[in-house]
Short mmCIF file of C-alpha atoms and ligand atoms in Angstrom, two decimals:
data_model
loop_
_atom_site.label_atom_id
_atom_site.label_comp_id
_atom_site.label_asym_id
_atom_site.label_seq_id
_atom_site.Cartn_x
_atom_site.Cartn_y
_atom_site.Cartn_z
CA UNK A 118 -11.31 -27.60 -3.27
CA UNK A 119 -10.10 -26.41 0.07
CA UNK A 120 -8.43 -23.17 -1.11
CA UNK A 121 -11.81 -21.49 -1.50
CA UNK A 122 -13.05 -22.61 1.92
CA UNK A 123 -13.35 -19.41 3.98
CA UNK A 124 -13.02 -21.32 7.25
CA UNK A 125 -9.42 -22.14 6.42
CA UNK A 126 -8.31 -18.48 6.44
CA UNK A 127 -7.49 -16.23 9.35
CA UNK A 128 -6.58 -12.94 7.64
CA UNK A 129 -8.59 -13.19 4.43
CA UNK A 130 -12.32 -13.23 3.96
CA UNK A 131 -13.25 -15.36 0.96
CA UNK A 132 -16.75 -14.90 -0.43
CA UNK A 133 -18.09 -16.85 -3.38
CA UNK A 134 -20.42 -14.96 -5.69
CA UNK A 135 -22.09 -16.10 -8.92
CA UNK A 136 -20.29 -17.51 -11.92
CA UNK A 137 -16.91 -18.32 -10.33
CA UNK A 138 -16.37 -14.80 -9.03
CA UNK A 139 -14.78 -14.57 -5.59
CA UNK A 140 -14.32 -11.58 -3.33
CA UNK A 141 -11.07 -11.71 -1.38
CA UNK A 142 -11.02 -9.22 1.48
CA UNK A 143 -7.96 -8.33 3.54
CA UNK A 144 -9.63 -8.55 6.90
CA UNK A 145 -7.47 -6.89 9.49
CA UNK A 146 -8.90 -3.37 9.50
CA UNK A 147 -7.77 -2.66 13.07
CA UNK A 148 -4.19 -2.78 11.69
CA UNK A 149 -5.15 -1.12 8.42
CA UNK A 150 -4.72 -4.51 6.70
CA UNK A 151 -0.96 -4.42 7.26
CA UNK A 152 0.67 -7.46 5.65
CA UNK A 153 2.06 -9.85 8.22
CA UNK A 154 3.54 -13.28 7.56
CA UNK A 155 0.17 -15.01 7.89
CA UNK A 156 -1.52 -12.75 5.34
CA UNK A 157 1.21 -13.36 2.77
CA UNK A 158 1.04 -17.13 3.28
CA UNK A 159 -2.74 -17.01 2.85
CA UNK A 160 -2.42 -14.97 -0.36
CA UNK A 161 0.04 -17.56 -1.70
CA UNK A 162 -2.34 -20.36 -0.81
CA UNK A 163 -5.40 -18.77 -2.35
CA UNK A 164 -3.79 -17.55 -5.55
CA UNK A 165 -1.77 -20.74 -6.09
CA UNK A 166 -4.89 -22.86 -6.07
CA UNK A 167 -7.53 -20.45 -7.36
CA UNK A 168 -7.63 -21.45 -10.98
CA UNK A 169 -7.64 -25.18 -10.29
CA UNK A 170 -10.50 -24.53 -7.85
CA UNK A 171 -12.55 -22.98 -10.66
CA UNK A 172 -12.12 -19.34 -9.66
CA UNK A 173 -12.89 -17.25 -12.73
CA UNK A 174 -12.23 -13.76 -11.40
CA UNK A 175 -11.30 -12.13 -8.11
CA UNK A 176 -12.34 -8.84 -6.61
CA UNK A 177 -9.60 -7.88 -4.14
CA UNK A 178 -10.40 -5.35 -1.44
CA UNK A 179 -9.57 -4.31 2.10
CA UNK A 180 -11.91 -4.14 5.10
CA UNK A 181 -12.32 -0.75 6.77
CA UNK A 182 -11.29 2.66 5.46
CA UNK A 183 -7.96 1.68 3.91
CA UNK A 184 -6.94 -0.87 1.32
CA UNK A 185 -3.57 -1.74 2.86
CA UNK A 186 -0.85 -0.11 4.98
CA UNK A 187 1.92 -2.32 3.60
CA UNK A 188 4.45 -4.39 5.51
CA UNK A 189 3.50 -5.06 9.12
CA UNK A 190 6.15 -2.75 10.55
CA UNK A 191 5.47 -3.79 14.14
CA UNK A 192 5.87 -7.49 13.38
CA UNK A 193 9.06 -6.65 11.45
CA UNK A 194 10.42 -4.53 14.29
CA UNK A 195 9.61 -7.10 16.94
CA UNK A 196 11.09 -9.98 14.94
CA UNK A 197 14.37 -8.05 14.54
CA UNK A 198 15.07 -10.15 11.46
CA UNK A 199 18.45 -11.07 10.02
CA UNK A 200 19.18 -10.14 6.37
CA UNK A 201 18.77 -13.81 5.49
CA UNK A 202 15.38 -13.99 7.24
CA UNK A 203 14.07 -10.86 5.57
CA UNK A 204 15.32 -11.97 2.17
CA UNK A 205 13.11 -15.01 2.62
CA UNK A 206 10.19 -12.85 3.74
CA UNK A 207 10.60 -10.91 0.49
CA UNK A 208 10.74 -14.12 -1.52
CA UNK A 209 7.38 -15.15 -0.03
CA UNK A 210 5.93 -11.77 -1.00
CA UNK A 211 7.20 -12.34 -4.54
CA UNK A 212 5.70 -15.81 -4.52
CA UNK A 213 2.30 -14.33 -3.61
CA UNK A 214 2.39 -11.40 -6.02
CA UNK A 215 3.81 -13.44 -8.91
CA UNK A 216 1.05 -16.00 -8.41
CA UNK A 217 -1.38 -13.10 -8.71
CA UNK A 218 0.10 -11.39 -11.76
CA UNK A 219 1.01 -14.57 -13.66
CA UNK A 220 -1.65 -16.96 -12.33
CA UNK A 221 -4.14 -16.47 -15.14
CA UNK A 222 -7.10 -15.45 -12.95
CA UNK A 223 -8.19 -11.82 -13.48
CA UNK A 224 -7.85 -9.76 -10.30
CA UNK A 225 -9.72 -6.48 -10.01
CA UNK A 226 -8.64 -4.38 -7.03
CA UNK A 227 -11.17 -2.08 -5.36
CA UNK A 228 -8.98 0.56 -3.71
CA UNK A 229 -9.72 3.16 -1.06
CA UNK A 230 -7.81 5.15 1.54
CA UNK A 231 -4.15 4.26 1.95
CA UNK A 232 -2.53 2.08 -0.71
CA UNK A 233 1.00 2.45 0.58
CA UNK A 234 4.31 0.65 0.64
CA UNK A 235 3.66 -3.06 0.37
CA UNK A 236 -0.03 -2.18 -0.07
CA UNK A 237 0.86 -0.54 -3.36
CA UNK A 238 3.00 -3.56 -4.25
CA UNK A 239 0.00 -5.80 -3.58
CA UNK A 240 -2.34 -3.57 -5.60
CA UNK A 241 0.14 -3.51 -8.48
CA UNK A 242 -0.03 -7.31 -8.74
CA UNK A 243 -3.74 -7.01 -9.61
CA UNK A 244 -4.66 -6.61 -13.27
CA UNK A 245 -7.15 -3.76 -12.92
CA UNK A 246 -7.22 -1.08 -10.23
CA UNK A 247 -10.22 1.09 -9.36
CA UNK A 248 -9.84 4.11 -7.08
CA UNK A 249 -12.03 6.83 -5.63
CA UNK A 250 -10.95 10.43 -4.94
CA UNK A 251 -9.94 9.53 -1.37
CA UNK A 252 -7.56 6.75 -2.45
CA UNK A 253 -3.90 7.67 -2.11
CA UNK A 254 -0.69 5.99 -3.20
CA UNK A 255 2.70 6.35 -1.55
CA UNK A 256 5.96 4.54 -0.88
CA UNK A 257 6.85 5.61 2.68
CA UNK A 258 9.81 3.19 2.81
CA UNK A 259 12.34 5.99 2.37
CA UNK A 260 11.04 7.76 5.48
CA UNK A 261 10.89 4.54 7.49
CA UNK A 262 14.55 3.80 6.88
CA UNK A 263 13.85 0.76 4.74
CA UNK A 264 13.42 -0.22 1.09
CA UNK A 265 10.84 -2.03 -0.98
CA UNK A 266 10.80 -5.83 -1.07
CA UNK A 267 7.52 -6.83 -2.67
CA UNK A 268 8.05 -5.87 -6.28
CA UNK A 269 7.74 -2.07 -6.33
CA UNK A 270 11.02 -1.79 -8.20
CA UNK A 271 9.42 -3.93 -10.89
CA UNK A 272 5.69 -3.20 -10.97
CA UNK A 273 5.46 0.37 -9.70
CA UNK A 274 8.22 1.52 -12.02
CA UNK A 275 6.45 -0.38 -14.79
CA UNK A 276 3.23 1.53 -14.07
CA UNK A 277 4.61 5.05 -13.68
CA UNK A 278 8.22 4.95 -14.89
CA UNK A 279 11.48 4.53 -13.03
CA UNK A 280 12.06 8.15 -12.05
CA UNK A 281 8.55 8.74 -10.69
CA UNK A 282 8.92 5.59 -8.59
CA UNK A 283 12.31 6.80 -7.35
CA UNK A 284 10.79 10.19 -6.46
CA UNK A 285 7.93 8.50 -4.56
CA UNK A 286 10.26 6.46 -2.37
CA UNK A 287 12.88 9.18 -1.96
CA UNK A 288 10.53 12.01 -1.01
CA UNK A 289 7.39 10.25 0.19
CA UNK A 290 5.36 11.95 -2.55
CA UNK A 291 1.67 11.04 -2.54
CA UNK A 292 -0.36 10.58 -5.73
CA UNK A 293 -4.14 10.51 -5.80
CA UNK A 294 -7.19 11.32 -7.90
CA UNK A 295 -7.19 11.79 -11.65
CA UNK A 296 -3.43 12.39 -11.60
CA UNK A 297 -2.93 8.85 -10.28
CA UNK A 298 -5.01 7.50 -13.16
CA UNK A 299 -3.22 9.65 -15.72
CA UNK A 300 0.13 8.32 -14.48
CA UNK A 301 -1.01 4.69 -14.67
CA UNK A 302 -1.43 3.79 -10.99
CA UNK A 303 -5.06 2.87 -11.65
CA UNK A 304 -7.26 2.47 -14.72
CA UNK A 305 -10.56 3.74 -13.25
CA UNK A 306 -11.62 6.51 -10.89
CA UNK A 307 -15.20 6.65 -9.62
CA UNK A 308 -17.11 8.76 -7.11
CA UNK A 309 -16.20 8.64 -3.39
CA UNK A 310 -17.00 5.23 -1.92
CA UNK A 311 -17.71 3.74 -5.34
CA UNK A 312 -14.64 1.59 -6.03
CA UNK A 313 -16.19 -1.64 -4.79
CA UNK A 314 -19.29 -1.29 -6.97
CA UNK A 315 -17.24 -0.46 -10.06
CA UNK A 316 -14.76 -3.29 -9.38
CA UNK A 317 -17.66 -5.69 -8.96
CA UNK A 318 -19.17 -4.60 -12.26
CA UNK A 319 -15.81 -5.16 -14.00
CA UNK A 320 -15.16 -8.48 -12.26
CA UNK A 321 -18.61 -9.78 -13.22
CA UNK A 322 -17.94 -8.79 -16.79
CA UNK A 323 -14.52 -10.43 -17.05
CA UNK A 324 -15.79 -13.60 -15.34
CA UNK A 325 -17.91 -14.09 -18.47
CA UNK A 326 -14.85 -14.35 -20.73
CA UNK A 327 -13.67 -17.86 -21.49
CA UNK A 328 -11.28 -19.03 -18.73
CA UNK A 329 -8.55 -19.95 -21.22
CA UNK A 330 -8.78 -16.50 -22.78
CA UNK A 331 -8.48 -14.90 -19.35
CA UNK A 332 -5.58 -17.19 -18.57
CA UNK A 333 -3.74 -15.88 -21.62
CA UNK A 334 -4.56 -12.24 -20.84
CA UNK A 335 -3.60 -12.51 -17.17
CA UNK A 336 -0.45 -14.54 -17.67
CA UNK A 337 0.91 -14.37 -21.20
CA UNK A 338 0.98 -10.57 -21.44
CA UNK A 339 3.15 -10.36 -18.33
CA UNK A 340 5.45 -13.16 -19.42
CA UNK A 341 5.81 -11.68 -22.90
CA UNK A 342 6.71 -8.31 -21.46
CA UNK A 343 9.75 -10.01 -19.93
CA UNK A 344 10.89 -11.42 -23.28
CA UNK A 345 12.72 -10.03 -26.28
CA UNK A 346 10.45 -8.88 -29.11
CA UNK A 347 11.35 -11.91 -31.20
CA UNK A 348 10.64 -14.37 -28.41
CA UNK A 349 7.43 -12.57 -27.44
CA UNK A 350 6.19 -12.76 -31.04
CA UNK A 351 6.90 -16.47 -31.12
CA UNK A 352 5.25 -17.05 -27.75
CA UNK A 353 2.24 -14.94 -28.77
CA UNK A 354 1.77 -17.04 -31.88
CA UNK A 355 1.96 -20.16 -29.74
CA UNK A 356 -0.55 -18.92 -27.17
CA UNK A 357 -2.79 -17.59 -29.95
CA UNK A 358 -2.62 -20.97 -31.65
CA UNK A 359 -4.11 -22.63 -28.59
CA UNK A 360 -6.49 -19.97 -27.32
CA UNK A 361 -7.86 -18.81 -30.66
CA UNK A 362 -8.81 -22.33 -31.71
CA UNK A 363 -10.37 -23.43 -28.41
CA UNK A 364 -13.65 -25.27 -29.02
CA UNK A 365 -15.44 -23.08 -26.47
CA UNK A 366 -14.81 -20.03 -28.69
CA UNK A 367 -16.66 -21.48 -31.67
CA UNK A 368 -20.07 -20.49 -30.33
CA UNK A 369 -18.99 -16.88 -29.93
CA UNK A 370 -17.41 -16.81 -33.39
CA UNK A 371 -20.53 -18.35 -34.88
CA UNK A 372 -22.69 -15.72 -33.19
CA UNK A 373 -20.56 -13.03 -34.80
CA UNK A 374 -20.78 -14.69 -38.20
CA UNK A 375 -24.57 -14.97 -37.81
CA UNK A 376 -24.83 -11.32 -36.77
CA UNK A 377 -26.31 -12.13 -33.38
CA UNK A 378 -23.26 -11.03 -31.38
CA UNK A 379 -22.92 -7.50 -30.01
CA UNK A 380 -20.89 -5.12 -32.18
CA UNK A 381 -18.18 -2.86 -30.85
CA UNK A 382 -19.59 0.67 -30.63
CA UNK A 383 -18.15 3.97 -29.39
CA UNK A 384 -18.94 5.18 -25.87
CA UNK A 385 -22.11 7.19 -25.70
C1 1HE B 165 0.21 -0.83 11.35
C2 1HE B 165 0.63 -0.43 10.06
C3 1HE B 165 1.74 -1.12 9.49
C4 1HE B 165 -1.03 0.80 10.63
N1 1HE B 165 2.31 -2.09 10.22
N2 1HE B 165 0.81 -1.81 12.02
N3 1HE B 165 3.74 1.52 5.30
C5 1HE B 165 3.64 2.57 6.09
O1 1HE B 165 4.63 3.20 6.42
C6 1HE B 165 2.25 2.93 6.49
C7 1HE B 165 2.11 2.99 7.99
N4 1HE B 165 0.73 3.31 8.37
C8 1HE B 165 0.22 4.56 8.28
O2 1HE B 165 0.83 5.50 7.79
C9 1HE B 165 -1.16 4.75 8.83
O3 1HE B 165 -1.41 3.74 9.79
C10 1HE B 165 -2.30 4.72 7.78
C11 1HE B 165 -2.20 5.94 6.89
C12 1HE B 165 -2.24 3.45 6.92
C13 1HE B 165 -3.66 4.71 8.51
O4 1HE B 165 -3.71 5.81 9.41
P1 1HE B 165 -4.76 5.79 10.61
O5 1HE B 165 -4.61 7.09 11.35
O6 1HE B 165 -6.10 5.41 10.11
O7 1HE B 165 -4.34 4.57 11.58
P2 1HE B 165 -3.20 4.45 12.71
O8 1HE B 165 -3.69 5.03 13.98
O9 1HE B 165 -1.88 4.96 12.21
O10 1HE B 165 -3.06 2.87 12.83
C14 1HE B 165 -4.09 2.08 13.38
C15 1HE B 165 -3.45 0.80 13.85
O11 1HE B 165 -2.90 0.10 12.74
C16 1HE B 165 -2.28 1.03 14.80
O12 1HE B 165 -2.21 -0.06 15.69
P3 1HE B 165 -2.75 0.05 17.22
O13 1HE B 165 -2.52 -1.29 17.78
O14 1HE B 165 -1.94 1.15 17.84
O15 1HE B 165 -4.21 0.43 17.11
C17 1HE B 165 -1.09 0.98 13.88
O16 1HE B 165 0.10 0.62 14.53
C18 1HE B 165 -1.52 -0.12 12.93
N5 1HE B 165 -0.82 -0.03 11.67
N6 1HE B 165 -0.16 0.58 9.64
C19 1HE B 165 1.84 -2.41 11.44
N7 1HE B 165 2.20 -0.83 8.27
C20 1HE B 165 8.28 -6.17 1.67
S1 1HE B 165 8.80 -4.59 1.93
C21 1HE B 165 7.43 -3.60 2.00
C22 1HE B 165 7.80 -2.27 2.56
C23 1HE B 165 6.63 -1.59 3.24
O17 1HE B 165 5.50 -1.92 3.05
S2 1HE B 165 7.02 -0.33 4.33
C24 1HE B 165 5.50 -0.02 5.17
C25 1HE B 165 4.94 1.18 4.62
#
């Protein structure tokens, strides 16, 4: 299917690896991978069609020294948009990031350098984030005289809590290192320059899960978090009914029953 054809993208590099794993690279390093209209449209296109195209997992990264500098401020300034126009820009961002979070394809983000403004909003739409000690998170919108528009009010406050998010945007506070992990901005920290290798290891691992299981993990959990407890319990039972009886799982269950499957052991 065309959505995985790298020749059809201008801002994204799409690289197929083994076993349905794709590397999606924001490829505008000279502008620190700032998100312009074209990039957002390409993210929508890729993530809308990924699962139907057989994509089993995505490693998301940025070319150059920084993951992403957020909204293309120069494009925004030059376009001198009306409120109506920018509302629709924001809706396209939400389209892209909702397709990512709810699309059912696991996305592992390899982060480095600046992950700021809309770059943090993009990273927060991935399911797993890996950082190195040089990775830093910020919401510079407050200083730039603007506000968020790509889901920070939802996902960043979900990760770190409402008042930490408010502090970040009000004061421009930067979080990095182990503190960023402890607060929930990322799940893994590795040595300097190591986020790509760790993200690749994780992406290769999750690509081995059954696609329907990954679909539930990378879609149902987010949907259920938006529901009341009663509705979430009902929906979980429904999803569990389908996923936990899928024919493809029988082999794995049989292996467990026959004692040939790996056991869960503590970290060494
Ligand atoms: C950009 C952008 C951008 C860089 N839009 N062009 N985001 C921000 O406020 C972050 C703004 N960017 C920065 O603070 C810095 O550029 C970085 C920390 C990311 C990188 O610093 P550095 O020293 O490596 O690069 P630089 O010299 O600042 O930038 C290199 C080029 O990238 C330069 O262009 P050039 O043509 O002069 O070479 C910069 O103009 C360009 N560049 N960042 C456009 N963001 C839906 S609402 C979302 C709200 C937001 O995301 S607010 C944006 C927050």
